[in-house]
Amino acid sequence: MAKVSKILRDSFGREHNYLRISLTEKCNLRCTYCMPESGVVLSPRSMLMTTEEVIYFATLFVKNGVDKIRLTGGEPLLRKDFGEILTVISKLPVELSLTTNAILVDRYIATFRSCGLKNINVSLDTLNAEKFDAITKRDHFSKAIQNIELLLQEDFNVKLNVVLMKNFNEDEIIDFINYTRDKNITVRFIEFMPFDGNAWDKSKLVGYDEVLNMAKAHYPEPDLVHLPNEKNFTARNFKIEGYQGSFGVISTVTNPFCDVCNRIRLTANGKLKNCLFSNGETDLLTAHRQGESIETIIHQAIQDKKAVRAGMAKEEDFKNMDNHNNRSMITIGG
Ligand code: SAM
Ligand code: SF4
């Protein structure tokens, strides 16, 4: 078992034990809020982490106190060596999870099982096939739904990530909550966040208050139960009395949770991001390839982390598009 030598503590005392590793910049969907209309400039293959490099970094972070790893992307299941990476990382002393759009999930069920992977987040922004095609620019709705059902049948812990956008899917909030009635699933409504090329505008935002008011209007007060916050929570969680599943709201825009943030991100081209909203990045891959000892570099990057949303503390700062000179989400890894 890897020995923990140091803790990744920032200057505000927050300990970073949760690493998200993006395995690829590519995707088989084109969700408009994630992938810019004009596409993204992909890193040359030689600038992406190899299988060995992904494993090397994961192991190094674990030695520095990381005990939770999420594999993400782009679409992580597109990567040919996904099974190999999962197999090795699953042997590290970490709680392992995956974020996927579910399109290729049926091919990997046996691998998930043999690696002990239980926690799977799936992006699904609508329960309507035509709207799915419109938001993802691909017609894989039935496959996504079949694979979500498959994960539930096979007893995985499934969370659905639903990015809410005005005039697109806020009329489905109650449908999604009803989806939790007979399914052991957690639906997480995510506030639409601004990234490069995603045409974000605050008028498109459906915030925490709006979701909650809609839920309160639909379900009488004793039926809508507020669940306790988890440690390092990002979602405020609720359930409807008698329903099998639950739902939550991730309110990064209207109600950030930076004071309990324990997350760091490694992009597919080996850059460390100490905050989702920071346009500053630390190039671990180049340093590693040049033979530098990267532990010091990692600790410095954590020290440099700002208190709130990469320095955009006030809601007005955050909503000013001039402050968003960041990668698109598809190349960060959510
Ligand atoms: N392809 C996988 C998927 O879709 O689940 C993993 C990568 S995707 C970038 C990870 C998460 O980021 C998804 O749940 C997606 O909904 C979220 N995401 C992408 N762009 C976003 C945005 N502008 N605002 C909020 N969430 C976003
Ligand atoms: Fe692909 Fe996921 Fe981004 Fe959609 S949200 S384009 S599925 S990476």
Short mmCIF file of N, CA and C and ligand atoms in Angstrom, two decimals, residues 27 33-34 72-76 99-101 123 161 163 190-193 195 198 329 334, ligand 1:
data_model
loop_
_atom_site.label_atom_id
_atom_site.label_comp_id
_atom_site.label_asym_id
_atom_site.label_seq_id
_atom_site.Cartn_x
_atom_site.Cartn_y
_atom_site.Cartn_z
N CYS A 27 -14.62 13.18 -27.49
CA CYS A 27 -15.93 12.73 -27.02
C CYS A 27 -16.77 12.23 -28.18
N TYR A 33 -23.09 22.88 -24.10
CA TYR A 33 -22.57 23.64 -22.94
C TYR A 33 -21.14 23.25 -22.60
N CYS A 34 -20.66 22.18 -23.24
CA CYS A 34 -19.34 21.63 -22.89
C CYS A 34 -18.36 21.78 -24.04
N THR A 72 -12.43 10.81 -15.74
CA THR A 72 -13.39 11.58 -16.51
C THR A 72 -12.79 11.94 -17.86
N GLY A 73 -13.35 12.95 -18.53
CA GLY A 73 -12.82 13.35 -19.83
C GLY A 73 -13.40 14.69 -20.23
N GLY A 74 -13.52 14.90 -21.50
CA GLY A 74 -13.93 14.10 -22.64
C GLY A 74 -14.71 12.85 -22.20
N GLU A 75 -14.80 11.91 -23.08
CA GLU A 75 -15.48 10.66 -22.71
C GLU A 75 -14.42 9.60 -22.39
N PRO A 76 -14.26 9.29 -21.10
CA PRO A 76 -13.15 8.41 -20.70
C PRO A 76 -13.20 7.01 -21.32
N THR A 99 -16.96 9.34 -14.40
CA THR A 99 -18.02 10.15 -15.01
C THR A 99 -18.05 9.83 -16.50
N THR A 100 -19.22 9.50 -17.00
CA THR A 100 -19.33 9.06 -18.39
C THR A 100 -20.68 9.49 -18.97
N ASN A 101 -20.76 9.53 -20.28
CA ASN A 101 -22.07 9.79 -20.89
C ASN A 101 -22.85 8.49 -21.12
N SER A 123 -23.99 11.65 -17.38
CA SER A 123 -24.61 12.91 -17.83
C SER A 123 -25.85 12.61 -18.65
N ASN A 161 -26.13 13.42 -13.86
CA ASN A 161 -25.78 14.85 -13.89
C ASN A 161 -26.63 15.54 -14.94
N VAL A 163 -27.37 19.18 -16.45
CA VAL A 163 -27.04 20.61 -16.52
C VAL A 163 -28.33 21.35 -16.91
N ILE A 190 -27.33 20.58 -12.09
CA ILE A 190 -26.09 21.37 -12.06
C ILE A 190 -26.35 22.72 -12.71
N GLU A 191 -25.99 23.80 -12.02
CA GLU A 191 -26.12 25.12 -12.63
C GLU A 191 -25.15 25.23 -13.81
N PHE A 192 -25.67 25.75 -14.89
CA PHE A 192 -24.89 25.94 -16.13
C PHE A 192 -23.72 26.91 -15.83
N MET A 193 -22.50 26.46 -16.11
CA MET A 193 -21.32 27.27 -15.79
C MET A 193 -20.66 27.80 -17.06
N PHE A 195 -17.79 28.50 -19.64
CA PHE A 195 -16.46 28.07 -20.09
C PHE A 195 -16.27 28.55 -21.50
N ASN A 198 -18.90 28.36 -24.76
CA ASN A 198 -20.19 27.69 -24.54
C ASN A 198 -21.38 28.66 -24.49
N MET A 329 -14.95 22.97 -21.04
CA MET A 329 -15.07 21.88 -20.07
C MET A 329 -14.57 20.56 -20.65
N GLY A 334 -14.77 17.21 -16.05
CA GLY A 334 -15.67 17.64 -14.97
C GLY A 334 -15.79 16.60 -13.89
N1 SAM B 1 -18.22 12.73 -20.94
C1 SAM B 1 -18.48 12.53 -19.58
C2 SAM B 1 -19.85 13.01 -19.21
O1 SAM B 1 -20.45 13.73 -19.96
O2 SAM B 1 -20.31 12.63 -18.14
C3 SAM B 1 -17.43 13.14 -18.65
C4 SAM B 1 -16.93 14.51 -18.97
S1 SAM B 1 -18.07 15.86 -18.77
C5 SAM B 1 -17.02 17.20 -19.16
C6 SAM B 1 -18.21 15.93 -17.02
C7 SAM B 1 -19.35 16.72 -16.48
O3 SAM B 1 -19.16 18.10 -16.78
C8 SAM B 1 -20.70 16.35 -17.05
O4 SAM B 1 -21.53 15.90 -16.02
C9 SAM B 1 -21.22 17.63 -17.64
O5 SAM B 1 -22.58 17.73 -17.45
C10 SAM B 1 -20.44 18.69 -16.88
N2 SAM B 1 -20.36 19.96 -17.59
C11 SAM B 1 -19.79 20.20 -18.79
N3 SAM B 1 -19.92 21.49 -19.14
C12 SAM B 1 -20.60 22.09 -18.14
C13 SAM B 1 -21.07 23.42 -17.93
N4 SAM B 1 -20.85 24.39 -18.80
N5 SAM B 1 -21.74 23.69 -16.78
C14 SAM B 1 -21.96 22.71 -15.87
N6 SAM B 1 -21.54 21.43 -16.02
C15 SAM B 1 -20.88 21.12 -17.14
#
